[in-house]
PDB file of C-alpha atoms in Angstrom:
ATOM      1  CA  MET A 761      20.908   8.830   6.206  1.00  0.00           C
ATOM      2  CA  LEU A 762      19.210   5.449   6.134  1.00  0.00           C
ATOM      3  CA  PRO A 763      21.500   2.451   5.596  1.00  0.00           C
ATOM      4  CA  LEU A 764      19.530   1.402   2.521  1.00  0.00           C
ATOM      5  CA  VAL A 765      19.921   4.819   0.921  1.00  0.00           C
ATOM      6  CA  SER A 766      23.654   4.904   1.637  1.00  0.00           C
ATOM      7  CA  THR A 767      24.062   1.380   0.250  1.00  0.00           C
ATOM      8  CA  LEU A 768      22.261   2.308  -2.957  1.00  0.00           C
ATOM      9  CA  SER A 769      24.245   5.519  -3.380  1.00  0.00           C
ATOM     10  CA  SER A 770      27.633   3.930  -2.662  1.00  0.00           C
ATOM     11  CA  GLY A 771      27.944   1.870  -5.813  1.00  0.00           C
ATOM     12  CA  HIS A 772      25.443  -0.917  -5.286  1.00  0.00           C
ATOM     13  CA  ASN A 773      23.226   0.677  -7.882  1.00  0.00           C
ATOM     14  CA  ILE A 774      20.408  -1.504  -9.146  1.00  0.00           C
ATOM     15  CA  ASP A 775      20.429   0.127 -12.592  1.00  0.00           C
ATOM     16  CA  GLU A 776      24.128  -0.628 -12.981  1.00  0.00           C
ATOM     17  CA  LEU A 777      23.547  -4.247 -11.997  1.00  0.00           C
ATOM     18  CA  SER A 778      20.634  -4.613 -14.410  1.00  0.00           C
ATOM     19  CA  LYS A 779      22.699  -3.114 -17.279  1.00  0.00           C
ATOM     20  CA  ARG A 780      25.486  -5.609 -16.588  1.00  0.00           C
ATOM     21  CA  VAL A 781      22.957  -8.436 -16.609  1.00  0.00           C
ATOM     22  CA  GLN A 782      21.343  -7.099 -19.777  1.00  0.00           C
ATOM     23  CA  GLY A 783      24.745  -7.171 -21.475  1.00  0.00           C
ATOM     24  CA  ILE A 784      25.251 -10.803 -20.472  1.00  0.00           C
ATOM     25  CA  LEU A 785      21.844 -12.173 -21.452  1.00  0.00           C
ATOM     26  CA  PRO A 786      19.916 -11.959 -24.727  1.00  0.00           C
ATOM     27  CA  SER A 787      16.814  -9.741 -24.622  1.00  0.00           C
ATOM     28  CA  ASN A 788      14.260 -12.579 -24.220  1.00  0.00           C
ATOM     29  CA  ASP A 789      16.359 -14.122 -21.485  1.00  0.00           C
ATOM     30  CA  TYR A 790      16.705 -10.705 -19.816  1.00  0.00           C
ATOM     31  CA  ILE A 791      12.918 -10.407 -19.486  1.00  0.00           C
ATOM     32  CA  CYS A 792      12.780 -13.870 -17.946  1.00  0.00           C
ATOM     33  CA  PHE A 793      15.718 -13.005 -15.697  1.00  0.00           C
ATOM     34  CA  CYS A 794      13.915  -9.887 -14.456  1.00  0.00           C
ATOM     35  CA  TRP A 795      10.889 -12.002 -13.649  1.00  0.00           C
ATOM     36  CA  LEU A 796      13.088 -14.536 -11.864  1.00  0.00           C
ATOM     37  CA  THR A 797      14.810 -11.844  -9.795  1.00  0.00           C
ATOM     38  CA  ARG A 798      11.451 -10.304  -8.890  1.00  0.00           C
ATOM     39  CA  CYS A 799      10.224 -13.713  -7.702  1.00  0.00           C
ATOM     40  CA  LEU A 800      13.396 -14.215  -5.669  1.00  0.00           C
ATOM     41  CA  SER A 801      13.074 -10.754  -4.151  1.00  0.00           C
ATOM     42  CA  THR A 802       9.439 -11.368  -3.208  1.00  0.00           C
ATOM     43  CA  TYR A 803      10.272 -14.741  -1.687  1.00  0.00           C
ATOM     44  CA  ILE A 804      13.092 -13.284   0.416  1.00  0.00           C
ATOM     45  CA  ARG A 805      10.919 -10.353   1.522  1.00  0.00           C
ATOM     46  CA  LEU A 806       8.109 -12.665   2.644  1.00  0.00           C
ATOM     47  CA  GLU A 807      10.542 -14.858   4.570  1.00  0.00           C
ATOM     48  CA  GLN A 808      12.039 -11.820   6.316  1.00  0.00           C
ATOM     49  CA  GLU A 809       8.579 -10.499   7.195  1.00  0.00           C
ATOM     50  CA  LYS A 810       7.749 -13.856   8.801  1.00  0.00           C
ATOM     51  CA  GLU A 811      11.005 -13.790  10.776  1.00  0.00           C
ATOM     52  CA  ALA A 812      10.420 -10.204  11.914  1.00  0.00           C
ATOM     53  CA  GLU A 813       6.874 -11.022  13.005  1.00  0.00           C
ATOM     54  CA  LYS A 814       8.143 -14.068  14.893  1.00  0.00           C
ATOM     55  CA  MET A 815      10.741 -11.924  16.695  1.00  0.00           C
ATOM     56  CA  ILE A 816       8.167  -9.257  17.572  1.00  0.00           C
ATOM     57  CA  ARG A 817       5.811 -11.895  18.979  1.00  0.00           C
ATOM     58  CA  LEU A 818       8.716 -13.369  20.949  1.00  0.00           C
ATOM     59  CA  HIS A 819       9.538  -9.926  22.308  1.00  0.00           C
ATOM     60  CA  PHE A 820       5.967  -9.427  23.533  1.00  0.00           C
ATOM     61  CA  GLN A 821       5.993 -12.912  25.081  1.00  0.00           C
ATOM     62  CA  MET A 822       9.203 -12.034  26.909  1.00  0.00           C
ATOM     63  CA  GLU A 823       7.557  -8.851  28.188  1.00  0.00           C
ATOM     64  CA  GLN A 824       5.064 -11.053  30.034  1.00  0.00           C
ATOM     65  CA  ILE A 825       7.928 -11.805  32.401  1.00  0.00           C
ATOM     66  CA  ILE A 826       8.104  -8.761  34.606  1.00  0.00           C
ATOM     67  CA  TYR A 827      11.744  -7.771  34.472  1.00  0.00           C
ATOM     68  CA  CYS A 828      13.573  -4.511  34.668  1.00  0.00           C
ATOM     69  CA  GLN A 829      17.159  -3.766  35.720  1.00  0.00           C
ATOM     70  CA  ASP A 830      17.344  -2.398  39.248  1.00  0.00           C
ATOM     71  CA  GLN A 831      19.041   0.884  38.343  1.00  0.00           C
ATOM     72  CA  VAL A 832      16.650   1.552  35.478  1.00  0.00           C
ATOM     73  CA  TYR A 833      13.630   0.592  37.566  1.00  0.00           C
ATOM     74  CA  ASN A 834      14.727   2.727  40.521  1.00  0.00           C
ATOM     75  CA  GLY A 835      15.201   5.704  38.200  1.00  0.00           C
ATOM     76  CA  ALA A 836      11.733   5.231  36.702  1.00  0.00           C
ATOM     77  CA  LEU A 837      10.183   4.777  40.149  1.00  0.00           C
ATOM     78  CA  GLN A 838      11.872   7.954  41.368  1.00  0.00           C
ATOM     79  CA  LYS A 839      10.457   9.889  38.404  1.00  0.00           C
ATOM     80  CA  VAL A 840       6.952   8.540  39.092  1.00  0.00           C
ATOM     81  CA  ARG A 841       7.185   9.476  42.765  1.00  0.00           C
ATOM     82  CA  GLU A 842       8.435  12.975  41.930  1.00  0.00           C
ATOM     83  CA  LYS A 843       5.618  13.436  39.436  1.00  0.00           C
ATOM     84  CA  GLU A 844       2.992  12.269  41.938  1.00  0.00           C
ATOM     85  CA  ALA A 845       4.440  14.493  44.679  1.00  0.00           C
ATOM     86  CA  GLU A 846       4.278  17.449  42.295  1.00  0.00           C
ATOM     87  CA  GLU A 847       0.666  16.632  41.389  1.00  0.00           C
ATOM     88  CA  GLU A 848      -0.277  16.295  45.060  1.00  0.00           C
ATOM     89  CA  GLU A 849       1.377  19.629  45.802  1.00  0.00           C
ATOM     90  CA  ASN A 850      -0.612  21.295  43.015  1.00  0.00           C
ATOM     91  CA  GLU A 851      -3.822  19.673  44.265  1.00  0.00           C
ATOM     92  CA  THR A 852      -3.237  20.860  47.829  1.00  0.00           C
ATOM     93  CA  LYS A 853      -2.636  24.399  46.598  1.00  0.00           C
ATOM     94  CA  LEU A 854      -5.883  24.314  44.628  1.00  0.00           C
ATOM     95  CA  SER A 855      -7.867  22.721  47.436  1.00  0.00           C
ATOM     96  CA  ALA A 856      -6.475  25.238  49.954  1.00  0.00           C
ATOM     97  CA  PHE A 857      -8.366  27.959  48.099  1.00  0.00           C
ATOM     98  CA  THR A 858     -11.675  26.083  48.171  1.00  0.00           C
ATOM     99  CA  SER A 859     -11.598  24.419  51.550  1.00  0.00           C
ATOM    100  CA  SER A 860      -8.933  24.569  54.161  1.00  0.00           C
ATOM    101  CA  GLN A 861      -9.057  21.051  55.610  1.00  0.00           C
ATOM    102  CA  SER A 862     -10.738  18.814  53.000  1.00  0.00           C
ATOM    103  CA  GLN A 863      -7.915  16.417  52.206  1.00  0.00           C
ATOM    104  CA  VAL A 864      -8.815  12.835  51.472  1.00  0.00           C
ATOM    105  CA  SER A 865      -6.429  10.329  53.014  1.00  0.00           C
ATOM    106  CA  GLN A 866      -5.220   7.740  50.537  1.00  0.00           C
ATOM    107  CA  ASN A 867      -4.286   4.229  51.278  1.00  0.00           C
ATOM    108  CA  SER A 868      -0.498   4.399  51.186  1.00  0.00           C
ATOM    109  CA  SER A 869      -0.011   0.742  50.219  1.00  0.00           C
ATOM    110  CA  MET A 870      -2.310   1.103  47.187  1.00  0.00           C
ATOM    111  CA  ALA A 871      -0.523   4.277  46.174  1.00  0.00           C
ATOM    112  CA  GLU A 872       2.803   2.438  46.451  1.00  0.00           C
ATOM    113  CA  ILE A 873       1.528  -0.424  44.249  1.00  0.00           C
ATOM    114  CA  PHE A 874       0.293   2.022  41.619  1.00  0.00           C
ATOM    115  CA  GLN A 875       3.647   3.793  41.656  1.00  0.00           C
ATOM    116  CA  HIS A 876       5.453   0.502  41.011  1.00  0.00           C
ATOM    117  CA  LEU A 877       3.028  -0.455  38.237  1.00  0.00           C
ATOM    118  CA  ASP A 878       3.368   2.937  36.594  1.00  0.00           C
ATOM    119  CA  ALA A 879       7.179   2.792  36.786  1.00  0.00           C
ATOM    120  CA  TYR A 880       7.255  -0.659  35.192  1.00  0.00           C
ATOM    121  CA  ARG A 881       4.714   0.368  32.543  1.00  0.00           C
ATOM    122  CA  GLN A 882       6.860   3.344  31.549  1.00  0.00           C
ATOM    123  CA  GLU A 883      10.004   1.218  31.277  1.00  0.00           C
ATOM    124  CA  ALA A 884       8.226  -1.519  29.305  1.00  0.00           C
ATOM    125  CA  TYR A 885       6.840   1.143  26.968  1.00  0.00           C
ATOM    126  CA  ASN A 886      10.306   2.652  26.458  1.00  0.00           C
ATOM    127  CA  ARG A 887      11.842  -0.765  25.834  1.00  0.00           C
ATOM    128  CA  ILE A 888       9.167  -1.879  23.359  1.00  0.00           C
ATOM    129  CA  SER A 889       9.092   1.457  21.543  1.00  0.00           C
ATOM    130  CA  SER A 890      12.823   1.207  20.890  1.00  0.00           C
ATOM    131  CA  HIS A 891      13.144  -2.540  20.198  1.00  0.00           C
ATOM    132  CA  ILE A 892      10.243  -3.095  17.801  1.00  0.00           C
ATOM    133  CA  PRO A 893      11.477  -0.547  15.205  1.00  0.00           C
ATOM    134  CA  LEU A 894      14.976  -1.981  15.647  1.00  0.00           C
ATOM    135  CA  ILE A 895      13.719  -5.499  14.883  1.00  0.00           C
ATOM    136  CA  ILE A 896      11.826  -4.275  11.827  1.00  0.00           C
ATOM    137  CA  GLN A 897      14.807  -2.316  10.511  1.00  0.00           C
ATOM    138  CA  TYR A 898      17.124  -5.255  11.102  1.00  0.00           C
ATOM    139  CA  PHE A 899      15.007  -7.684   9.122  1.00  0.00           C
ATOM    140  CA  ILE A 900      13.829  -5.306   6.413  1.00  0.00           C
ATOM    141  CA  LEU A 901      17.013  -3.367   5.777  1.00  0.00           C
ATOM    142  CA  LYS A 902      19.894  -5.586   6.864  1.00  0.00           C
ATOM    143  CA  MET A 903      18.779  -9.178   6.451  1.00  0.00           C
ATOM    144  CA  PHE A 904      16.646  -8.599   3.347  1.00  0.00           C
ATOM    145  CA  ALA A 905      19.413  -6.631   1.621  1.00  0.00           C
ATOM    146  CA  ASP A 906      22.055  -9.239   2.493  1.00  0.00           C
ATOM    147  CA  GLN A 907      19.962 -12.181   1.333  1.00  0.00           C
ATOM    148  CA  LEU A 908      18.840 -10.379  -1.802  1.00  0.00           C
ATOM    149  CA  GLN A 909      22.441  -9.546  -2.683  1.00  0.00           C
ATOM    150  CA  LYS A 910      23.521 -13.156  -2.097  1.00  0.00           C
ATOM    151  CA  GLY A 911      20.597 -14.449  -4.151  1.00  0.00           C
ATOM    152  CA  MET A 912      21.296 -12.103  -7.072  1.00  0.00           C
ATOM    153  CA  LEU A 913      25.005 -12.924  -7.083  1.00  0.00           C
ATOM    154  CA  GLN A 914      24.179 -16.613  -6.987  1.00  0.00           C
ATOM    155  CA  LEU A 915      21.832 -16.194  -9.959  1.00  0.00           C
ATOM    156  CA  LEU A 916      24.552 -14.368 -11.890  1.00  0.00           C
ATOM    157  CA  GLN A 917      27.285 -16.866 -11.026  1.00  0.00           C
ATOM    158  CA  ASP A 918      25.203 -19.989 -11.561  1.00  0.00           C
ATOM    159  CA  LYS A 919      23.683 -18.962 -14.870  1.00  0.00           C
ATOM    160  CA  ASP A 920      24.411 -22.418 -16.287  1.00  0.00           C
ATOM    161  CA  SER A 921      22.540 -24.211 -13.522  1.00  0.00           C
ATOM    162  CA  CYS A 922      19.478 -21.957 -13.734  1.00  0.00           C
ATOM    163  CA  SER A 923      19.529 -21.267 -17.467  1.00  0.00           C
ATOM    164  CA  TRP A 924      16.789 -23.859 -17.937  1.00  0.00           C
ATOM    165  CA  LEU A 925      14.531 -21.541 -15.934  1.00  0.00           C
ATOM    166  CA  LEU A 926      15.152 -18.808 -18.486  1.00  0.00           C
ATOM    167  CA  LYS A 927      14.601 -20.994 -21.545  1.00  0.00           C
ATOM    168  CA  GLU A 928      11.390 -20.440 -23.415  1.00  0.00           C
ATOM    169  CA  ARG A 929       9.616 -23.157 -25.328  1.00  0.00           C
ATOM    170  CA  ASN A 930       9.412 -22.605 -29.081  1.00  0.00           C
ATOM    171  CA  ASP A 931       5.640 -22.810 -29.181  1.00  0.00           C
ATOM    172  CA  THR A 932       5.406 -20.092 -26.509  1.00  0.00           C
ATOM    173  CA  SER A 933       7.501 -17.647 -28.518  1.00  0.00           C
ATOM    174  CA  GLU A 934       5.487 -18.398 -31.668  1.00  0.00           C
ATOM    175  CA  LYS A 935       2.231 -17.914 -29.747  1.00  0.00           C
ATOM    176  CA  ARG A 936       3.484 -14.599 -28.329  1.00  0.00           C
ATOM    177  CA  LYS A 937       4.464 -13.450 -31.840  1.00  0.00           C
ATOM    178  CA  PHE A 938       1.031 -14.451 -33.179  1.00  0.00           C
ATOM    179  CA  LEU A 939      -0.747 -12.606 -30.339  1.00  0.00           C
ATOM    180  CA  LYS A 940       1.334  -9.458 -30.893  1.00  0.00           C
ATOM    181  CA  GLU A 941       0.486  -9.478 -34.600  1.00  0.00           C
ATOM    182  CA  ARG A 942      -3.179 -10.035 -33.783  1.00  0.00           C
ATOM    183  CA  LEU A 943      -3.112  -7.156 -31.305  1.00  0.00           C
ATOM    184  CA  SER A 944      -1.581  -4.857 -33.892  1.00  0.00           C
ATOM    185  CA  ARG A 945      -4.243  -5.874 -36.467  1.00  0.00           C
ATOM    186  CA  LEU A 946      -7.013  -5.221 -33.926  1.00  0.00           C
ATOM    187  CA  ALA A 947      -5.535  -1.824 -33.044  1.00  0.00           C
ATOM    188  CA  GLN A 948      -5.380  -0.922 -36.737  1.00  0.00           C
ATOM    189  CA  ALA A 949      -8.995  -2.058 -37.246  1.00  0.00           C
ATOM    190  CA  SER A 950     -10.026   0.019 -34.241  1.00  0.00           C
ATOM    191  CA  ARG A 951      -8.372   3.116 -35.738  1.00  0.00           C
ATOM    192  CA  TRP A 952     -10.174   2.496 -39.070  1.00  0.00           C
ATOM    193  CA  LEU A 953     -13.520   2.168 -37.274  1.00  0.00           C
ATOM    194  CA  VAL A 954     -12.981   5.485 -35.517  1.00  0.00           C
ATOM    195  CA  GLU A 955     -12.251   7.167 -38.855  1.00  0.00           C
ATOM    196  CA  PHE A 956     -15.178   5.440 -40.610  1.00  0.00           C
ATOM    197  CA  PRO A 957     -17.850   7.995 -41.562  1.00  0.00           C
ATOM    198  CA  GLY A 958     -21.216   7.042 -40.297  1.00  0.00           C
TER     199      GLY A 958
END
């Protein structure tokens, strides 16, 4: 089960939180509060995406330094050598049927270099394929959830300090009321036009 799913199902329910907030704030303020929380959530998400991207870029920059632990590298090199030996064995069996002595001699130093490159490539691939999703999950699930929770709790606790953000000017509420009435009149006129014989 994903950590986010378990967090949501273990009592940190967003609906429960919004109902508690709705009980605290009047309805107009609740709409403004929802907008404010959405803005905060978007801001935190964008910041976490920037951090995750920065970490991923840093990880790829670190991969430019050729490094692999000796035990891990030796294991990968051994696998590459075994695979190449198996492929050579299969090739010699196939070529034995077509021509008895048509083996091409390879430059052993070049083959050795390619084995080392292939071993390092496989280990770098394994490392990147496990670390990049880990970085993304860390920033998206852990850091975003923690900062969002802190931000929401701060909004709830400091309602006096941010109540001015939720206040609506009188002329705005009157304008909204006027526009709603106008919309209802236009909808009624539209219904009458549809019913008008002609």
